[in-house]
mmCIF file with all atom_site columns, C-alpha atoms in Angstrom:
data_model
loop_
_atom_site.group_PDB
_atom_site.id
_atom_site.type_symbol
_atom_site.label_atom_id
_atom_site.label_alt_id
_atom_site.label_comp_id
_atom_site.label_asym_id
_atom_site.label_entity_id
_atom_site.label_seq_id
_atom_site.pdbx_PDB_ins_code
_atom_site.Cartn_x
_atom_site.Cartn_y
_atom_site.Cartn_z
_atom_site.occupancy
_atom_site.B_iso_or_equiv
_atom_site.pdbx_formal_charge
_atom_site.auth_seq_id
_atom_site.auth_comp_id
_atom_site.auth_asym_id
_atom_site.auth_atom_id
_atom_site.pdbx_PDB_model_num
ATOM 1   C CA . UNK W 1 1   ? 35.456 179.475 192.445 1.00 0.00 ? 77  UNK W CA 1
ATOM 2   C CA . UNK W 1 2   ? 36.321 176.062 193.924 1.00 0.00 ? 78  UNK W CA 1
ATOM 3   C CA . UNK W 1 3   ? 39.539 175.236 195.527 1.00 0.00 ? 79  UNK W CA 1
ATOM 4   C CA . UNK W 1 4   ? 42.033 172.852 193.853 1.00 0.00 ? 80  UNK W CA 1
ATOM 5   C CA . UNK W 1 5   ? 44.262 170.198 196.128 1.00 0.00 ? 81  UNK W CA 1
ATOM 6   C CA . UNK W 1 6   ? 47.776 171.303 196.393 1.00 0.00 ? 82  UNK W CA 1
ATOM 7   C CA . UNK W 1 7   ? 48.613 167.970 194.287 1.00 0.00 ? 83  UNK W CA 1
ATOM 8   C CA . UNK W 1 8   ? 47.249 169.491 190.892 1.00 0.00 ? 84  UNK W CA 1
ATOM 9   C CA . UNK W 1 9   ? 49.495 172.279 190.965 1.00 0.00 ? 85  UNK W CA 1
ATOM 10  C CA . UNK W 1 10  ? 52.454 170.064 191.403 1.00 0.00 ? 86  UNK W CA 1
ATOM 11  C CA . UNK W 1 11  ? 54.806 170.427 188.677 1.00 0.00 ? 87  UNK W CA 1
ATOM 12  C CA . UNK W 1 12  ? 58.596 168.901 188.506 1.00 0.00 ? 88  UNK W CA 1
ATOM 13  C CA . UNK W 1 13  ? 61.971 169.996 186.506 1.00 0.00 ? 89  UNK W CA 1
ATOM 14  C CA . UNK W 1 14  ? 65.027 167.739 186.387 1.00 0.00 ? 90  UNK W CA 1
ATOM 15  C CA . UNK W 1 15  ? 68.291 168.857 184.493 1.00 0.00 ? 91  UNK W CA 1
ATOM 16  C CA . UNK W 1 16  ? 71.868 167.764 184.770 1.00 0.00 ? 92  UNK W CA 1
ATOM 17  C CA . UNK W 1 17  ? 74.328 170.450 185.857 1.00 0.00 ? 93  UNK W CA 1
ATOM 18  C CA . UNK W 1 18  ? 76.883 170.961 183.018 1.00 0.00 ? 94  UNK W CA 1
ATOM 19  C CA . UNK W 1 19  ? 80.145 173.153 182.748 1.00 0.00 ? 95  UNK W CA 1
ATOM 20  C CA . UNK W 1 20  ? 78.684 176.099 181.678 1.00 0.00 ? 96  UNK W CA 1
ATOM 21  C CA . UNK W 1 21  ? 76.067 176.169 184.765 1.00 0.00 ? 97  UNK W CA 1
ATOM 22  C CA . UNK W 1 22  ? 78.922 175.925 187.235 1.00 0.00 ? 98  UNK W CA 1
ATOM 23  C CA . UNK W 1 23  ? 81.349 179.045 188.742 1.00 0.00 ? 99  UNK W CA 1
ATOM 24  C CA . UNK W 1 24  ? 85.169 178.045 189.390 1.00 0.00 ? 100 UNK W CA 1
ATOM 25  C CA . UNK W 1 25  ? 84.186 176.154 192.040 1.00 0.00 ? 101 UNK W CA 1
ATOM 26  C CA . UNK W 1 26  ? 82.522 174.193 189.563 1.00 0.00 ? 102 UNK W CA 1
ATOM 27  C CA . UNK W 1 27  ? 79.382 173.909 191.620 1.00 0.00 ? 103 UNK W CA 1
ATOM 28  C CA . UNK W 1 28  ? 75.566 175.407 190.134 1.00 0.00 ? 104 UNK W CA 1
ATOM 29  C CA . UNK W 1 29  ? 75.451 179.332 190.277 1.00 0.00 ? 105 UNK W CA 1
ATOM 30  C CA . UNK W 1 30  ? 73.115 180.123 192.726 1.00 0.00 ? 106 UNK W CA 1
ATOM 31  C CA . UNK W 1 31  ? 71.249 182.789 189.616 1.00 0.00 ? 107 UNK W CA 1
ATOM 32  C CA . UNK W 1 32  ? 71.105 179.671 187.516 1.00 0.00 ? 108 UNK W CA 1
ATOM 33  C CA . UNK W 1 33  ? 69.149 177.617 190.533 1.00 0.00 ? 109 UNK W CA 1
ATOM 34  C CA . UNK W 1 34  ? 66.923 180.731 191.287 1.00 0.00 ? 110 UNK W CA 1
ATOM 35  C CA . UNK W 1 35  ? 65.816 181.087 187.127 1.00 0.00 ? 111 UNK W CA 1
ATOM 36  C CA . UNK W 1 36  ? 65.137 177.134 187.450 1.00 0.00 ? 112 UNK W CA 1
ATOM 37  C CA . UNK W 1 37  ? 63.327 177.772 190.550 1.00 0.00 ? 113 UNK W CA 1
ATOM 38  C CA . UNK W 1 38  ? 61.593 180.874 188.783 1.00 0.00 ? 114 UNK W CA 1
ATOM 39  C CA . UNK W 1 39  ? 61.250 178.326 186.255 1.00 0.00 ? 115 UNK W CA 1
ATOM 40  C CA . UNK W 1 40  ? 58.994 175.867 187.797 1.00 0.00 ? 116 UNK W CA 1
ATOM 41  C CA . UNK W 1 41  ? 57.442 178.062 190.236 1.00 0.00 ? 117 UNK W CA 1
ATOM 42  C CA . UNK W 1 42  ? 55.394 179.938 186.984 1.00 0.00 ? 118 UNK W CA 1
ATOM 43  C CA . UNK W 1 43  ? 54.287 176.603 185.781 1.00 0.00 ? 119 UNK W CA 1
ATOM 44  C CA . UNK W 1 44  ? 52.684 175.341 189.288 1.00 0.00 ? 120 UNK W CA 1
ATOM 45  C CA . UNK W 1 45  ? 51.044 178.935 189.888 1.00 0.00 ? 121 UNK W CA 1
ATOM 46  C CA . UNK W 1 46  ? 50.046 178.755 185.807 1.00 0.00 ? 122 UNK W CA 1
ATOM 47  C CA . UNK W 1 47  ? 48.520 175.110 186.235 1.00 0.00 ? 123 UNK W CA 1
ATOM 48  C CA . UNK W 1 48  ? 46.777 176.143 189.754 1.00 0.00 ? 124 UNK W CA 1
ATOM 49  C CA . UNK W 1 49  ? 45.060 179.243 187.861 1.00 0.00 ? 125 UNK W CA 1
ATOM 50  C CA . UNK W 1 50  ? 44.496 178.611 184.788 1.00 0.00 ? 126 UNK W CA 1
ATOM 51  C CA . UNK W 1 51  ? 45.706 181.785 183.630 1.00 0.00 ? 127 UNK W CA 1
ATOM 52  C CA . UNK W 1 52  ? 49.209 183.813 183.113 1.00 0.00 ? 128 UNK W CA 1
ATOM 53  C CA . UNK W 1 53  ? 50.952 184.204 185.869 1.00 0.00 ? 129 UNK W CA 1
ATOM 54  C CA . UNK W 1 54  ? 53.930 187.106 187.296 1.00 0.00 ? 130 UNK W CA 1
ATOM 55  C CA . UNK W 1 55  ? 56.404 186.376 189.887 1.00 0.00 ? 131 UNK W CA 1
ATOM 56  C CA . UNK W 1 56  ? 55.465 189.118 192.690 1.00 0.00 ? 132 UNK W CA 1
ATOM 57  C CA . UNK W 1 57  ? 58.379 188.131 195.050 1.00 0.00 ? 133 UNK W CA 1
ATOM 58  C CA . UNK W 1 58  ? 61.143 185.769 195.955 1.00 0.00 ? 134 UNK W CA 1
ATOM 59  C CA . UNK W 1 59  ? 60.419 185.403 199.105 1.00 0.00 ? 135 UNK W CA 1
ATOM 60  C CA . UNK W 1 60  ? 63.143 183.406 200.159 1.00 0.00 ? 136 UNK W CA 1
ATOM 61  C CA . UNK W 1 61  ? 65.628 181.230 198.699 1.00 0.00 ? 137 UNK W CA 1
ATOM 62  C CA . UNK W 1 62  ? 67.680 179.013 201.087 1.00 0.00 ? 138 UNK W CA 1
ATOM 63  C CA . UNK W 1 63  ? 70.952 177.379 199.442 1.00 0.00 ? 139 UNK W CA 1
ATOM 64  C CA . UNK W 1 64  ? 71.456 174.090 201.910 1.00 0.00 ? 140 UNK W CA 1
ATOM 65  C CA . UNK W 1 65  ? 73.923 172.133 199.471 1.00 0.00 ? 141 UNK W CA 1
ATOM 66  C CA . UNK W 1 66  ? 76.213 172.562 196.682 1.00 0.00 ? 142 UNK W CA 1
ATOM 67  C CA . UNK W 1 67  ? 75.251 171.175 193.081 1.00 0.00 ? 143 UNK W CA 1
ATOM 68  C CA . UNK W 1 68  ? 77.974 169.705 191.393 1.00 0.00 ? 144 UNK W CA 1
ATOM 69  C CA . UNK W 1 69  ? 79.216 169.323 187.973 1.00 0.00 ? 145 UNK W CA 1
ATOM 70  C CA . UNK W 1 70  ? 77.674 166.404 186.843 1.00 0.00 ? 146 UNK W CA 1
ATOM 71  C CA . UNK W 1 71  ? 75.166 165.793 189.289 1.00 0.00 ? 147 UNK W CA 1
ATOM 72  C CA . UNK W 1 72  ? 71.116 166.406 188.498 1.00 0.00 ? 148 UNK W CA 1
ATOM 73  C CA . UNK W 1 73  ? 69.167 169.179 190.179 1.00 0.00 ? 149 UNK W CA 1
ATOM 74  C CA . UNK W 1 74  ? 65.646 168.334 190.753 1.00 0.00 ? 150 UNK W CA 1
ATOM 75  C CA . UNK W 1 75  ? 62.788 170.882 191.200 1.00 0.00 ? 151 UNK W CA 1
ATOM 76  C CA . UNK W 1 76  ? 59.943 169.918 192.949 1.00 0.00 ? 152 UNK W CA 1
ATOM 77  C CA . UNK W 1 77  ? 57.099 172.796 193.051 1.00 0.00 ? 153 UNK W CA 1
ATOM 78  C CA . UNK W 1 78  ? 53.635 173.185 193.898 1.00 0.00 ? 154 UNK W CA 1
ATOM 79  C CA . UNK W 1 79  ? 50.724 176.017 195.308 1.00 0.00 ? 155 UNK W CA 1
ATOM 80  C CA . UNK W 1 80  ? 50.906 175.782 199.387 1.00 0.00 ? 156 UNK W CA 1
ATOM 81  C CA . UNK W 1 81  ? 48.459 178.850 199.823 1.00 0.00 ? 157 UNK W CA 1
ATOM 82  C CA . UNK W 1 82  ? 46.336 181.508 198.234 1.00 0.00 ? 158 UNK W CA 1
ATOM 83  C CA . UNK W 1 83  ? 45.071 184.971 198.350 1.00 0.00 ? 159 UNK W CA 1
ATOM 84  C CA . UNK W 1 84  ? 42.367 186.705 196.069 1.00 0.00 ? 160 UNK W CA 1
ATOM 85  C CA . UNK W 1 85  ? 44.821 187.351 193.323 1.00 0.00 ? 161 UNK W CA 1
ATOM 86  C CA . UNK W 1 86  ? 48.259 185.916 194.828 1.00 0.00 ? 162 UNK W CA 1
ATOM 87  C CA . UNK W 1 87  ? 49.349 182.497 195.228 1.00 0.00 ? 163 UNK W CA 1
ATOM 88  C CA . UNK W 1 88  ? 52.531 181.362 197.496 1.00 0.00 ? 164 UNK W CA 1
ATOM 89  C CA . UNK W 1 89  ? 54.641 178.384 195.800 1.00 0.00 ? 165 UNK W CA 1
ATOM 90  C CA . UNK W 1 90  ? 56.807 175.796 197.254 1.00 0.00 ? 166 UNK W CA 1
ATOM 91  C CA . UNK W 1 91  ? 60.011 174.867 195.550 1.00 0.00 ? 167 UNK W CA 1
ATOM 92  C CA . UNK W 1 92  ? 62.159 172.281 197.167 1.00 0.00 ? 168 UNK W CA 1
ATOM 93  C CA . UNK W 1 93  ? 65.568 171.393 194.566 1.00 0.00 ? 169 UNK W CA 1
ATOM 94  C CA . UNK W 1 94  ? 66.898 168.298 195.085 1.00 0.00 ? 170 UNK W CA 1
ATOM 95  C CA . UNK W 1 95  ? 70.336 167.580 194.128 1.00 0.00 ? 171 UNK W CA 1
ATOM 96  C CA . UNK W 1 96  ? 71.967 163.877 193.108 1.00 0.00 ? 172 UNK W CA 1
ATOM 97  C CA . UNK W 1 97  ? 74.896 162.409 192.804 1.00 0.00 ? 173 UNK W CA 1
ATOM 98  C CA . UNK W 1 98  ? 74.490 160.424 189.207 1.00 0.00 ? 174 UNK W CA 1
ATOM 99  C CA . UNK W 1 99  ? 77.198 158.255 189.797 1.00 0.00 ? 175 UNK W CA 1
ATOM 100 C CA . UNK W 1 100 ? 76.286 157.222 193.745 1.00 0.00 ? 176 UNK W CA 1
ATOM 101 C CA . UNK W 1 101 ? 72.492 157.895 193.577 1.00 0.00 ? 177 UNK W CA 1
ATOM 102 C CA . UNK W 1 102 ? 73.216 160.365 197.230 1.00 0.00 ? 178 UNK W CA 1
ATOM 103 C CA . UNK W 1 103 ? 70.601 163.100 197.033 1.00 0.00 ? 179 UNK W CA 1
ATOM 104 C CA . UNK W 1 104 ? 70.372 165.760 199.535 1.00 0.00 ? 180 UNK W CA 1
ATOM 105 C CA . UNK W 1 105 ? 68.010 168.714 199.690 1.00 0.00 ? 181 UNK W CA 1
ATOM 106 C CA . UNK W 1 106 ? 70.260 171.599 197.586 1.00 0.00 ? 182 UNK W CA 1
ATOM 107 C CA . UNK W 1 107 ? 67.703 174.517 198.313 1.00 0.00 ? 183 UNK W CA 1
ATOM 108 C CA . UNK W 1 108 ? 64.385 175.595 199.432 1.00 0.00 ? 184 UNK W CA 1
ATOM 109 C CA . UNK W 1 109 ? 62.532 178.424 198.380 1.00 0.00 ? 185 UNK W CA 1
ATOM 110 C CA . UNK W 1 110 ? 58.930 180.109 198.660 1.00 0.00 ? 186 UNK W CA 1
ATOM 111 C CA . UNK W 1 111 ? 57.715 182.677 195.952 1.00 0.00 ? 187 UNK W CA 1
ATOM 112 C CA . UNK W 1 112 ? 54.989 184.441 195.277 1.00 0.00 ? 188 UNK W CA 1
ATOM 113 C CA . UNK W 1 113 ? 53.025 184.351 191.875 1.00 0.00 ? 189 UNK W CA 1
ATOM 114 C CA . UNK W 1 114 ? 50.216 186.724 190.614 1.00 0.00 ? 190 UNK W CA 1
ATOM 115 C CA . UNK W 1 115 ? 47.215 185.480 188.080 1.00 0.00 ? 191 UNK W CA 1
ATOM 116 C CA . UNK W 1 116 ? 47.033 187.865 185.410 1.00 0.00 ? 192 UNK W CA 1
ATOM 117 C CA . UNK W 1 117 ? 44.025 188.871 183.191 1.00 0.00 ? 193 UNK W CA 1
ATOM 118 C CA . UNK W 1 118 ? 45.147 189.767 179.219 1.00 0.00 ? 194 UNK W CA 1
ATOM 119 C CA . UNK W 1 119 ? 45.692 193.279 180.266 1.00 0.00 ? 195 UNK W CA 1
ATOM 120 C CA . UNK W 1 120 ? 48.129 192.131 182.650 1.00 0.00 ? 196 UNK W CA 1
ATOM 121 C CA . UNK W 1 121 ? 45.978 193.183 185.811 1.00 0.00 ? 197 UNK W CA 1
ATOM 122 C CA . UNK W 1 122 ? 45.494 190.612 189.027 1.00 0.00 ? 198 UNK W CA 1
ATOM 123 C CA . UNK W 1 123 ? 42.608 188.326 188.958 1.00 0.00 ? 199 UNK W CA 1
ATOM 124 C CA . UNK W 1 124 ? 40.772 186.583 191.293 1.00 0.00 ? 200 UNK W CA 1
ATOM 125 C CA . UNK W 1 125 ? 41.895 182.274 191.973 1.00 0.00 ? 201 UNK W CA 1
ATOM 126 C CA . UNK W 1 126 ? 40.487 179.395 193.234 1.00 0.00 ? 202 UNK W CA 1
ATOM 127 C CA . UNK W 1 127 ? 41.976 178.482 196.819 1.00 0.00 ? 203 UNK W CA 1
ATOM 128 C CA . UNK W 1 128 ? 44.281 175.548 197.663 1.00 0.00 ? 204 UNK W CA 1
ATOM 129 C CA . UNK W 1 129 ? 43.483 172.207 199.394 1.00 0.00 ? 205 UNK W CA 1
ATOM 130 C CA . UNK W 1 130 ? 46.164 171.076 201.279 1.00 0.00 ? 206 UNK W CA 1
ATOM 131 C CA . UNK W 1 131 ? 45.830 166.498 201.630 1.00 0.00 ? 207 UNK W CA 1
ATOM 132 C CA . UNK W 1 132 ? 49.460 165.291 202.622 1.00 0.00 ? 208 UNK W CA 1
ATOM 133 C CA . UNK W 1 133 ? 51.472 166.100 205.790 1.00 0.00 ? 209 UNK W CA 1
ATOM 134 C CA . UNK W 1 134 ? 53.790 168.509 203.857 1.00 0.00 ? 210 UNK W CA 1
ATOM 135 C CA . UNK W 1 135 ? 50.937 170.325 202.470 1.00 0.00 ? 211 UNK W CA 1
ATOM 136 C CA . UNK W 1 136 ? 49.095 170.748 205.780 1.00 0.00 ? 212 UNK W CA 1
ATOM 137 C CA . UNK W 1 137 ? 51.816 171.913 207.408 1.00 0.00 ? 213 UNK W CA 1
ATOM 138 C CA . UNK W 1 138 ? 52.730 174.176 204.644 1.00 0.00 ? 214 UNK W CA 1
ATOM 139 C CA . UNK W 1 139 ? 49.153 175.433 204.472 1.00 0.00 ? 215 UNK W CA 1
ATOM 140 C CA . UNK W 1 140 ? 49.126 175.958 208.234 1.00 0.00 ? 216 UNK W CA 1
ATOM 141 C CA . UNK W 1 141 ? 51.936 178.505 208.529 1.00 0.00 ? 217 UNK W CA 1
ATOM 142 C CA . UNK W 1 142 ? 51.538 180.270 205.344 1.00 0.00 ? 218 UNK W CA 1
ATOM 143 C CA . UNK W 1 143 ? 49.420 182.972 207.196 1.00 0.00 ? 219 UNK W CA 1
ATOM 144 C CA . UNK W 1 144 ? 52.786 184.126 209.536 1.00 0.00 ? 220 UNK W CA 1
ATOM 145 C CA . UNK W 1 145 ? 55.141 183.906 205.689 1.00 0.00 ? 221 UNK W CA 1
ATOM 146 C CA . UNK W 1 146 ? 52.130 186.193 204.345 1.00 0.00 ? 222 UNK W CA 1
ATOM 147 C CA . UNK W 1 147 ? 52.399 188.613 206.939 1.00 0.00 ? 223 UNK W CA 1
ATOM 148 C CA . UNK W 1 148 ? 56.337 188.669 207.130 1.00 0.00 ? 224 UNK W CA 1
ATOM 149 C CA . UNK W 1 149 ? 56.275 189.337 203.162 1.00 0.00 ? 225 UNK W CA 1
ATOM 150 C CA . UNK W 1 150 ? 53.986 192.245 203.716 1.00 0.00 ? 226 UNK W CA 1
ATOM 151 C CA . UNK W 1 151 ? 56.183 193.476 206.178 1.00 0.00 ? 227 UNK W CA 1
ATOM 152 C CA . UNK W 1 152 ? 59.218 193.174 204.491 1.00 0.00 ? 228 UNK W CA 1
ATOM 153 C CA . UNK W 1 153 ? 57.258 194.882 201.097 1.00 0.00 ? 229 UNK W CA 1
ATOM 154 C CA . UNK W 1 154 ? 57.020 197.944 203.452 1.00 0.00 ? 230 UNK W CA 1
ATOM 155 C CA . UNK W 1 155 ? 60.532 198.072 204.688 1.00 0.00 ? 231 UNK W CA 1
ATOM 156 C CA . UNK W 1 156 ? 61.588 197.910 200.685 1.00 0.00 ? 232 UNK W CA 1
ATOM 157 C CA . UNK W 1 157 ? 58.924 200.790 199.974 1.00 0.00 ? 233 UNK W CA 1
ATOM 158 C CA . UNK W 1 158 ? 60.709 202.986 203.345 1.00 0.00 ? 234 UNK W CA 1
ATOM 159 C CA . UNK W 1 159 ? 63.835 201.843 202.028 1.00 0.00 ? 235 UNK W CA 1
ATOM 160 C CA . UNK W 1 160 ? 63.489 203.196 198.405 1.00 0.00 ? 236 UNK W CA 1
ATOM 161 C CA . UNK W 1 161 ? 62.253 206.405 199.667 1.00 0.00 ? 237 UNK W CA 1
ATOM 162 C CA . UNK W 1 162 ? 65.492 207.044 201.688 1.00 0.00 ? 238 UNK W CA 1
ATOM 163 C CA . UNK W 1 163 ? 67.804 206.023 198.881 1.00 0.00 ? 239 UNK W CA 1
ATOM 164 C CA . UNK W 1 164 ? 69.873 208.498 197.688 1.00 0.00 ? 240 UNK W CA 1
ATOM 165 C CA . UNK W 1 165 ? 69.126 209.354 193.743 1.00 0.00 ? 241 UNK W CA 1
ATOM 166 C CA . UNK W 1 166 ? 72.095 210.493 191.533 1.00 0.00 ? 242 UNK W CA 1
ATOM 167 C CA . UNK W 1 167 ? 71.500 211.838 188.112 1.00 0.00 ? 243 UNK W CA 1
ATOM 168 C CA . UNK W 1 168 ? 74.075 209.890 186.161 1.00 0.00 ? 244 UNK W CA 1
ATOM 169 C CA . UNK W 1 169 ? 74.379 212.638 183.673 1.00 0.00 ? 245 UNK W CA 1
ATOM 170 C CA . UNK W 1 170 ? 76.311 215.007 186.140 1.00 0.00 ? 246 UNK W CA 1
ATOM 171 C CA . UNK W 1 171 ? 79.099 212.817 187.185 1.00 0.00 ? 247 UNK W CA 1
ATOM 172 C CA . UNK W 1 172 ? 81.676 212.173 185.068 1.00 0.00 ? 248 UNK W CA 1
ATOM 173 C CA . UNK W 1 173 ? 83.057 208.370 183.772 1.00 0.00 ? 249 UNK W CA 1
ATOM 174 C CA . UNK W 1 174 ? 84.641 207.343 186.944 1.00 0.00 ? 250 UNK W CA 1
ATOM 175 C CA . UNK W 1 175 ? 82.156 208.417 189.267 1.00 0.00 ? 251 UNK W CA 1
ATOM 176 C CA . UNK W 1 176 ? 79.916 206.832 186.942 1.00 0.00 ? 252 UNK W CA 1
ATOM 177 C CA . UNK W 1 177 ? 81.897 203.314 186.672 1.00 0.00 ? 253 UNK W CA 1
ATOM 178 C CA . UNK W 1 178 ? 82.784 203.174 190.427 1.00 0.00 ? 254 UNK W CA 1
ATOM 179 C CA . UNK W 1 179 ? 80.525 205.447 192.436 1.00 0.00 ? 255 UNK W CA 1
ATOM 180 C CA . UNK W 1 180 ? 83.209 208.028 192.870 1.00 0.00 ? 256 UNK W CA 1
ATOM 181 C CA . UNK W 1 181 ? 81.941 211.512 194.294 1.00 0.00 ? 257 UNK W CA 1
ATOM 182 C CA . UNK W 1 182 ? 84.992 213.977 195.302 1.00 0.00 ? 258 UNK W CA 1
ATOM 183 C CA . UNK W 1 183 ? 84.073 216.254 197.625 1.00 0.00 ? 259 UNK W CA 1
#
């Protein structure tokens, strides 16, 4: 399978932010950024494959700005790096003042997307070509990301084997509504 330049993966998403996007601060929700990001992140893995694609992980989502009312969010996205089966996708949201034409970076975020057969099991995709300064870079330190995901996957799998499980069925409606356990 040949590899693909970074460039051909590159997909973009532009809305305005309207009242019913915005919290009471009337600024973007950060869920309503992260299902844009989502969003465009399935479309660059989708048009690097050529197949369905999953979201595996958020890996990280870093809010750097508010989005206003008003103003447009931007999503830039595109494949930085790729497994067998996985890809890792760079999302960078640009947010702009309509009225002044300011823009300033409003989030960045890396996630990782799996190619999908029609049973829904991982198959194999080409790698990535990385061509601009961005992509290089972004190509170069994907390795150390790919390890700190897989580290972090384990800490989640510890995690959810120390959680405490409580049968719903035994409690009654308050502990049920607010985690209430008299003792």
């Amino acid at each position: 399978m040949n590899a693909k330049p970074s460039k051909l993966s590159r997909c973009v998403k532009a809305n305005v932010v309207l009242p019913p996007d915005t919290q009471h601060h009337y600024t973007l929700f950060g869920g309503r950024l992260m299902q844009l990001i989502d969003e465009v992140a399935v479309l660059s893995a989708t048009r690097h494959a050529r197949r369905p694609c999953v979201t595996a992980s958020t890996d990280s989502v870093d809010f750097l700005s508010p989005v206003r009312v008003g103003d447009s969010i931007c999503l830039v996205a595109y494949v930085t790096w790729t497994s067998r089966t996985s890809m890792e996708v760079f999302i960078r949201s640009t947010a702009e003042d309509l009225m002044t034409g300011e823009r300033r970076i409003a989030a960045v975020s890396f996630q990782t997307l799996v190619a999908v057969d029609d049973m829904g099991k991982p198959m194999p995709i080409p790698g990535v070509i990385p061509e601009t300064e961005e992509e290089k870079y972004l190509f170069k330190t994907a390795p150390e990301r790919a390890i700190a995901r897989k580290t972090h996957r384990e800490q989640t799998k510890d995690l959810i084997e120390n959680l405490t499980h409580i049968n719903t069925n035994h409690l009654d409606v308050n502990e049920q509504l607010y985690g209430v356990v008299n003792g």
